[in-house]
JSON list of C-alpha atoms in Angstrom, two decimals:
[
{"chain": "A", "resi": 1, "resn": "MET", "atom": "CA", "xyz": [8.57, 17.50, 3.33]},
{"chain": "A", "resi": 2, "resn": "ALA", "atom": "CA", "xyz": [7.74, 16.91, -0.33]},
{"chain": "A", "resi": 3, "resn": "ILE", "atom": "CA", "xyz": [4.78, 14.50, -1.40]},
{"chain": "A", "resi": 4, "resn": "ALA", "atom": "CA", "xyz": [5.77, 11.60, -3.57]},
{"chain": "A", "resi": 5, "resn": "GLN", "atom": "CA", "xyz": [4.55, 12.12, -7.21]},
{"chain": "A", "resi": 6, "resn": "PRO", "atom": "CA", "xyz": [3.86, 9.67, -9.94]},
{"chain": "A", "resi": 7, "resn": "ASN", "atom": "CA", "xyz": [6.73, 9.54, -12.71]},
{"chain": "A", "resi": 8, "resn": "SER", "atom": "CA", "xyz": [5.19, 11.45, -15.62]},
{"chain": "A", "resi": 9, "resn": "ASN", "atom": "CA", "xyz": [6.57, 8.53, -17.95]},
{"chain": "A", "resi": 10, "resn": "ALA", "atom": "CA", "xyz": [4.74, 6.01, -15.78]},
{"chain": "A", "resi": 11, "resn": "ARG", "atom": "CA", "xyz": [1.10, 7.21, -16.01]},
{"chain": "A", "resi": 12, "resn": "THR", "atom": "CA", "xyz": [0.07, 5.05, -18.81]},
{"chain": "A", "resi": 13, "resn": "SER", "atom": "CA", "xyz": [1.69, 2.14, -17.32]},
{"chain": "A", "resi": 14, "resn": "MET", "atom": "CA", "xyz": [0.20, 2.96, -14.06]},
{"chain": "A", "resi": 15, "resn": "ALA", "atom": "CA", "xyz": [-3.34, 3.03, -15.60]},
{"chain": "A", "resi": 16, "resn": "LEU", "atom": "CA", "xyz": [-2.90, -0.29, -17.20]},
{"chain": "A", "resi": 17, "resn": "LEU", "atom": "CA", "xyz": [-1.61, -1.75, -14.04]},
{"chain": "A", "resi": 18, "resn": "VAL", "atom": "CA", "xyz": [-4.66, -0.44, -12.13]},
{"chain": "A", "resi": 19, "resn": "ALA", "atom": "CA", "xyz": [-6.99, -2.08, -14.76]},
{"chain": "A", "resi": 20, "resn": "CYS", "atom": "CA", "xyz": [-5.24, -5.27, -14.56]},
{"chain": "A", "resi": 21, "resn": "ALA", "atom": "CA", "xyz": [-5.54, -5.39, -10.94]},
{"chain": "A", "resi": 22, "resn": "LEU", "atom": "CA", "xyz": [-9.19, -4.44, -10.87]},
{"chain": "A", "resi": 23, "resn": "LEU", "atom": "CA", "xyz": [-9.57, -7.71, -13.41]},
{"chain": "A", "resi": 24, "resn": "VAL", "atom": "CA", "xyz": [-7.73, -9.77, -11.05]},
{"chain": "A", "resi": 25, "resn": "LEU", "atom": "CA", "xyz": [-9.01, -8.56, -7.70]},
{"chain": "A", "resi": 26, "resn": "GLY", "atom": "CA", "xyz": [-12.70, -8.17, -8.71]},
{"chain": "A", "resi": 27, "resn": "PRO", "atom": "CA", "xyz": [-15.39, -9.87, -6.78]},
{"chain": "A", "resi": 28, "resn": "SER", "atom": "CA", "xyz": [-14.66, -13.50, -7.95]},
{"chain": "A", "resi": 29, "resn": "ALA", "atom": "CA", "xyz": [-10.93, -13.30, -6.96]},
{"chain": "A", "resi": 30, "resn": "SER", "atom": "CA", "xyz": [-11.65, -15.00, -3.58]},
{"chain": "A", "resi": 31, "resn": "ALA", "atom": "CA", "xyz": [-13.16, -17.89, -5.48]},
{"chain": "A", "resi": 32, "resn": "GLN", "atom": "CA", "xyz": [-10.11, -18.20, -7.51]},
{"chain": "A", "resi": 33, "resn": "GLY", "atom": "CA", "xyz": [-7.55, -19.13, -5.00]},
{"chain": "A", "resi": 34, "resn": "THR", "atom": "CA", "xyz": [-6.88, -19.23, -1.34]},
{"chain": "A", "resi": 35, "resn": "GLN", "atom": "CA", "xyz": [-6.90, -16.01, 0.99]},
{"chain": "A", "resi": 36, "resn": "ALA", "atom": "CA", "xyz": [-3.02, -16.45, 1.24]},
{"chain": "A", "resi": 37, "resn": "GLU", "atom": "CA", "xyz": [-2.79, -16.10, -2.55]},
{"chain": "A", "resi": 38, "resn": "LEU", "atom": "CA", "xyz": [-5.17, -13.16, -2.65]},
{"chain": "A", "resi": 39, "resn": "ASN", "atom": "CA", "xyz": [-3.05, -11.68, -0.05]},
{"chain": "A", "resi": 40, "resn": "GLN", "atom": "CA", "xyz": [0.21, -12.14, -2.12]},
{"chain": "A", "resi": 41, "resn": "ILE", "atom": "CA", "xyz": [-1.61, -10.57, -5.15]},
{"chain": "A", "resi": 42, "resn": "LYS", "atom": "CA", "xyz": [-2.53, -7.47, -3.10]},
{"chain": "A", "resi": 43, "resn": "ALA", "atom": "CA", "xyz": [0.89, -7.11, -1.73]},
{"chain": "A", "resi": 44, "resn": "ALA", "atom": "CA", "xyz": [2.29, -7.38, -5.17]},
{"chain": "A", "resi": 45, "resn": "PHE", "atom": "CA", "xyz": [0.06, -4.89, -6.46]},
{"chain": "A", "resi": 46, "resn": "VAL", "atom": "CA", "xyz": [0.90, -2.29, -3.96]},
{"chain": "A", "resi": 47, "resn": "VAL", "atom": "CA", "xyz": [4.74, -2.93, -4.12]},
{"chain": "A", "resi": 48, "resn": "ASN", "atom": "CA", "xyz": [4.43, -2.36, -7.92]},
{"chain": "A", "resi": 49, "resn": "ILE", "atom": "CA", "xyz": [2.35, 0.98, -7.41]},
{"chain": "A", "resi": 50, "resn": "ALA", "atom": "CA", "xyz": [5.41, 2.10, -5.12]},
{"chain": "A", "resi": 51, "resn": "ARG", "atom": "CA", "xyz": [7.88, 1.29, -7.98]},
{"chain": "A", "resi": 52, "resn": "PHE", "atom": "CA", "xyz": [5.86, 3.83, -10.21]},
{"chain": "A", "resi": 53, "resn": "VAL", "atom": "CA", "xyz": [6.35, 6.55, -7.72]},
{"chain": "A", "resi": 54, "resn": "LYS", "atom": "CA", "xyz": [9.20, 9.05, -7.77]},
{"chain": "A", "resi": 55, "resn": "TRP", "atom": "CA", "xyz": [10.18, 9.26, -4.29]},
{"chain": "A", "resi": 56, "resn": "PRO", "atom": "CA", "xyz": [11.50, 12.80, -3.09]},
{"chain": "A", "resi": 57, "resn": "ASP", "atom": "CA", "xyz": [14.96, 12.83, -1.54]},
{"chain": "A", "resi": 58, "resn": "ASP", "atom": "CA", "xyz": [13.56, 14.07, 1.79]},
{"chain": "A", "resi": 59, "resn": "SER", "atom": "CA", "xyz": [10.76, 11.20, 2.14]},
{"chain": "A", "resi": 60, "resn": "VAL", "atom": "CA", "xyz": [10.56, 9.28, 5.12]},
{"chain": "A", "resi": 61, "resn": "ASN", "atom": "CA", "xyz": [13.77, 6.86, 5.76]},
{"chain": "A", "resi": 62, "resn": "ALA", "atom": "CA", "xyz": [15.39, 8.31, 2.76]},
{"chain": "A", "resi": 63, "resn": "GLU", "atom": "CA", "xyz": [18.68, 8.69, 4.80]},
{"chain": "A", "resi": 64, "resn": "SER", "atom": "CA", "xyz": [18.74, 5.07, 5.51]},
{"chain": "A", "resi": 65, "resn": "GLY", "atom": "CA", "xyz": [18.11, 3.83, 2.01]},
{"chain": "A", "resi": 66, "resn": "THR", "atom": "CA", "xyz": [14.77, 2.01, 2.94]},
{"chain": "A", "resi": 67, "resn": "ILE", "atom": "CA", "xyz": [11.28, 2.39, 2.25]},
{"chain": "A", "resi": 68, "resn": "ALA", "atom": "CA", "xyz": [8.84, 0.84, 4.60]},
{"chain": "A", "resi": 69, "resn": "LEU", "atom": "CA", "xyz": [5.59, -0.81, 3.41]},
{"chain": "A", "resi": 70, "resn": "CYS", "atom": "CA", "xyz": [3.22, -1.20, 6.31]},
{"chain": "A", "resi": 71, "resn": "ILE", "atom": "CA", "xyz": [0.29, -3.32, 6.64]},
{"chain": "A", "resi": 72, "resn": "TYR", "atom": "CA", "xyz": [-2.35, -1.92, 8.88]},
{"chain": "A", "resi": 73, "resn": "ARG", "atom": "CA", "xyz": [-3.59, -4.44, 11.81]},
{"chain": "A", "resi": 74, "resn": "ASP", "atom": "CA", "xyz": [-3.72, -7.48, 9.43]},
{"chain": "A", "resi": 75, "resn": "ASP", "atom": "CA", "xyz": [-1.42, -10.25, 10.40]},
{"chain": "A", "resi": 76, "resn": "ASN", "atom": "CA", "xyz": [-2.16, -12.70, 7.47]},
{"chain": "A", "resi": 77, "resn": "LEU", "atom": "CA", "xyz": [-1.68, -9.90, 4.88]},
{"chain": "A", "resi": 78, "resn": "ALA", "atom": "CA", "xyz": [1.46, -8.65, 6.52]},
{"chain": "A", "resi": 79, "resn": "ARG", "atom": "CA", "xyz": [2.73, -12.27, 6.47]},
{"chain": "A", "resi": 80, "resn": "SER", "atom": "CA", "xyz": [2.27, -12.49, 2.81]},
{"chain": "A", "resi": 81, "resn": "ALA", "atom": "CA", "xyz": [3.53, -9.05, 2.19]},
{"chain": "A", "resi": 82, "resn": "ARG", "atom": "CA", "xyz": [6.82, -10.18, 4.01]},
{"chain": "A", "resi": 83, "resn": "SER", "atom": "CA", "xyz": [7.80, -12.06, 0.92]},
{"chain": "A", "resi": 84, "resn": "PHE", "atom": "CA", "xyz": [8.76, -8.76, -0.70]},
{"chain": "A", "resi": 85, "resn": "ASN", "atom": "CA", "xyz": [11.30, -7.70, 2.12]},
{"chain": "A", "resi": 86, "resn": "GLY", "atom": "CA", "xyz": [14.61, -6.58, 0.68]},
{"chain": "A", "resi": 87, "resn": "GLN", "atom": "CA", "xyz": [13.21, -5.73, -2.99]},
{"chain": "A", "resi": 88, "resn": "VAL", "atom": "CA", "xyz": [14.40, -2.62, -4.40]},
{"chain": "A", "resi": 89, "resn": "VAL", "atom": "CA", "xyz": [11.88, 0.12, -4.94]},
{"chain": "A", "resi": 90, "resn": "ASP", "atom": "CA", "xyz": [13.38, 3.50, -6.54]},
{"chain": "A", "resi": 91, "resn": "GLY", "atom": "CA", "xyz": [16.78, 2.65, -5.29]},
{"chain": "A", "resi": 92, "resn": "ARG", "atom": "CA", "xyz": [15.79, 1.96, -1.78]},
{"chain": "A", "resi": 93, "resn": "GLN", "atom": "CA", "xyz": [15.55, -1.41, -0.03]},
{"chain": "A", "resi": 94, "resn": "LEU", "atom": "CA", "xyz": [11.87, -2.23, 0.84]},
{"chain": "A", "resi": 95, "resn": "THR", "atom": "CA", "xyz": [10.97, -3.44, 4.39]},
{"chain": "A", "resi": 96, "resn": "VAL", "atom": "CA", "xyz": [7.56, -4.72, 5.35]},
{"chain": "A", "resi": 97, "resn": "GLN", "atom": "CA", "xyz": [6.03, -4.38, 8.67]},
{"chain": "A", "resi": 98, "resn": "LYS", "atom": "CA", "xyz": [2.58, -4.35, 10.53]},
{"chain": "A", "resi": 99, "resn": "VAL", "atom": "CA", "xyz": [1.22, -1.58, 12.33]},
{"chain": "A", "resi": 100, "resn": "SER", "atom": "CA", "xyz": [-1.48, -1.19, 15.00]},
{"chain": "A", "resi": 101, "resn": "THR", "atom": "CA", "xyz": [-2.07, 2.59, 14.83]},
{"chain": "A", "resi": 102, "resn": "VAL", "atom": "CA", "xyz": [-1.62, 5.53, 12.30]},
{"chain": "A", "resi": 103, "resn": "ASP", "atom": "CA", "xyz": [0.79, 7.05, 14.72]},
{"chain": "A", "resi": 104, "resn": "SER", "atom": "CA", "xyz": [3.08, 3.92, 14.60]},
{"chain": "A", "resi": 105, "resn": "ALA", "atom": "CA", "xyz": [2.84, 4.33, 10.87]},
{"chain": "A", "resi": 106, "resn": "ARG", "atom": "CA", "xyz": [4.78, 7.66, 10.87]},
{"chain": "A", "resi": 107, "resn": "SER", "atom": "CA", "xyz": [7.98, 5.75, 9.40]},
{"chain": "A", "resi": 108, "resn": "CYS", "atom": "CA", "xyz": [6.06, 4.09, 6.71]},
{"chain": "A", "resi": 109, "resn": "GLY", "atom": "CA", "xyz": [6.53, 5.14, 3.07]},
{"chain": "A", "resi": 110, "resn": "VAL", "atom": "CA", "xyz": [3.30, 2.99, 1.95]},
{"chain": "A", "resi": 111, "resn": "LEU", "atom": "CA", "xyz": [0.55, 2.20, 4.07]},
{"chain": "A", "resi": 112, "resn": "LEU", "atom": "CA", "xyz": [-1.87, -0.60, 3.17]},
{"chain": "A", "resi": 113, "resn": "VAL", "atom": "CA", "xyz": [-5.15, -0.70, 4.72]},
{"chain": "A", "resi": 114, "resn": "PRO", "atom": "CA", "xyz": [-7.38, -3.57, 4.31]},
{"chain": "A", "resi": 115, "resn": "SER", "atom": "CA", "xyz": [-10.99, -3.16, 4.03]},
{"chain": "A", "resi": 116, "resn": "SER", "atom": "CA", "xyz": [-11.63, -5.17, 7.27]},
{"chain": "A", "resi": 117, "resn": "HIS", "atom": "CA", "xyz": [-9.89, -2.44, 9.22]},
{"chain": "A", "resi": 118, "resn": "LEU", "atom": "CA", "xyz": [-11.08, 0.52, 7.39]},
{"chain": "A", "resi": 119, "resn": "ASP", "atom": "CA", "xyz": [-13.44, 1.70, 10.24]},
{"chain": "A", "resi": 120, "resn": "GLY", "atom": "CA", "xyz": [-10.56, 1.35, 12.67]},
{"chain": "A", "resi": 121, "resn": "TYR", "atom": "CA", "xyz": [-8.23, 3.31, 10.52]},
{"chain": "A", "resi": 122, "resn": "ILE", "atom": "CA", "xyz": [-10.77, 6.19, 9.80]},
{"chain": "A", "resi": 123, "resn": "ALA", "atom": "CA", "xyz": [-11.39, 6.17, 13.69]},
{"chain": "A", "resi": 124, "resn": "ASP", "atom": "CA", "xyz": [-7.71, 6.27, 14.61]},
{"chain": "A", "resi": 125, "resn": "MET", "atom": "CA", "xyz": [-7.11, 9.02, 11.76]},
{"chain": "A", "resi": 126, "resn": "GLN", "atom": "CA", "xyz": [-9.55, 11.34, 13.75]},
{"chain": "A", "resi": 127, "resn": "SER", "atom": "CA", "xyz": [-7.01, 11.69, 16.61]},
{"chain": "A", "resi": 128, "resn": "ALA", "atom": "CA", "xyz": [-3.88, 11.53, 14.62]},
{"chain": "A", "resi": 129, "resn": "GLN", "atom": "CA", "xyz": [-1.83, 13.97, 12.63]},
{"chain": "A", "resi": 130, "resn": "PRO", "atom": "CA", "xyz": [-2.04, 13.59, 8.80]},
{"chain": "A", "resi": 131, "resn": "LEU", "atom": "CA", "xyz": [0.39, 10.82, 7.38]},
{"chain": "A", "resi": 132, "resn": "THR", "atom": "CA", "xyz": [2.83, 11.59, 4.51]},
{"chain": "A", "resi": 133, "resn": "ALA", "atom": "CA", "xyz": [2.65, 7.93, 3.46]},
{"chain": "A", "resi": 134, "resn": "LEU", "atom": "CA", "xyz": [1.16, 6.90, 0.29]},
{"chain": "A", "resi": 135, "resn": "THR", "atom": "CA", "xyz": [-1.86, 5.24, 1.55]},
{"chain": "A", "resi": 136, "resn": "VAL", "atom": "CA", "xyz": [-3.83, 2.26, -0.36]},
{"chain": "A", "resi": 137, "resn": "VAL", "atom": "CA", "xyz": [-7.10, 1.08, 0.79]},
{"chain": "A", "resi": 138, "resn": "ASP", "atom": "CA", "xyz": [-8.04, -2.27, -0.20]},
{"chain": "A", "resi": 139, "resn": "GLN", "atom": "CA", "xyz": [-11.69, -2.14, -1.35]},
{"chain": "A", "resi": 140, "resn": "THR", "atom": "CA", "xyz": [-12.09, -5.72, -3.05]},
{"chain": "A", "resi": 141, "resn": "ASP", "atom": "CA", "xyz": [-15.29, -6.29, -1.16]},
{"chain": "A", "resi": 142, "resn": "VAL", "atom": "CA", "xyz": [-17.07, -3.31, -3.07]},
{"chain": "A", "resi": 143, "resn": "GLU", "atom": "CA", "xyz": [-19.02, -4.36, -5.99]},
{"chain": "A", "resi": 144, "resn": "GLY", "atom": "CA", "xyz": [-17.62, -2.69, -9.38]},
{"chain": "A", "resi": 145, "resn": "PRO", "atom": "CA", "xyz": [-14.33, -0.72, -9.63]},
{"chain": "A", "resi": 146, "resn": "LEU", "atom": "CA", "xyz": [-13.59, 2.12, -7.32]},
{"chain": "A", "resi": 147, "resn": "ILE", "atom": "CA", "xyz": [-10.59, 4.53, -7.73]},
{"chain": "A", "resi": 148, "resn": "LYS", "atom": "CA", "xyz": [-10.53, 7.68, -5.73]},
{"chain": "A", "resi": 149, "resn": "ALA", "atom": "CA", "xyz": [-8.00, 10.38, -5.99]},
{"chain": "A", "resi": 150, "resn": "ASP", "atom": "CA", "xyz": [-8.25, 13.52, -3.87]}
]
């Protein structure tokens, strides 16, 4: 199975998007609005990241014409993200769902792991097979910007 790669024409736009998100989601973001508004911004950010990816033809759920955005264990974030159900990402219809384990995330194209569940995700990954999902970890509670690519 091929791994999703950023579209080469979108790298500059992606860098700008990340920079803007870091400004919006910085340490004072929770003071600027309610948690529901912050969750909506997080979900929009992840959906926009997914739009910059050229998804391989043989990626998860490609044959069904959908791409799943999965939220790891967070009901409130999943509720906010559901407003993006049905949007089109790289010609595929976006579906949003909450997952409770890494193994239940096998059908996900994108997995969003909130910082409040990061320890559980790391523990869950110890006994799971590697995922092919684009995994985004919310680290808004960390002081200063943090971008890590392996």
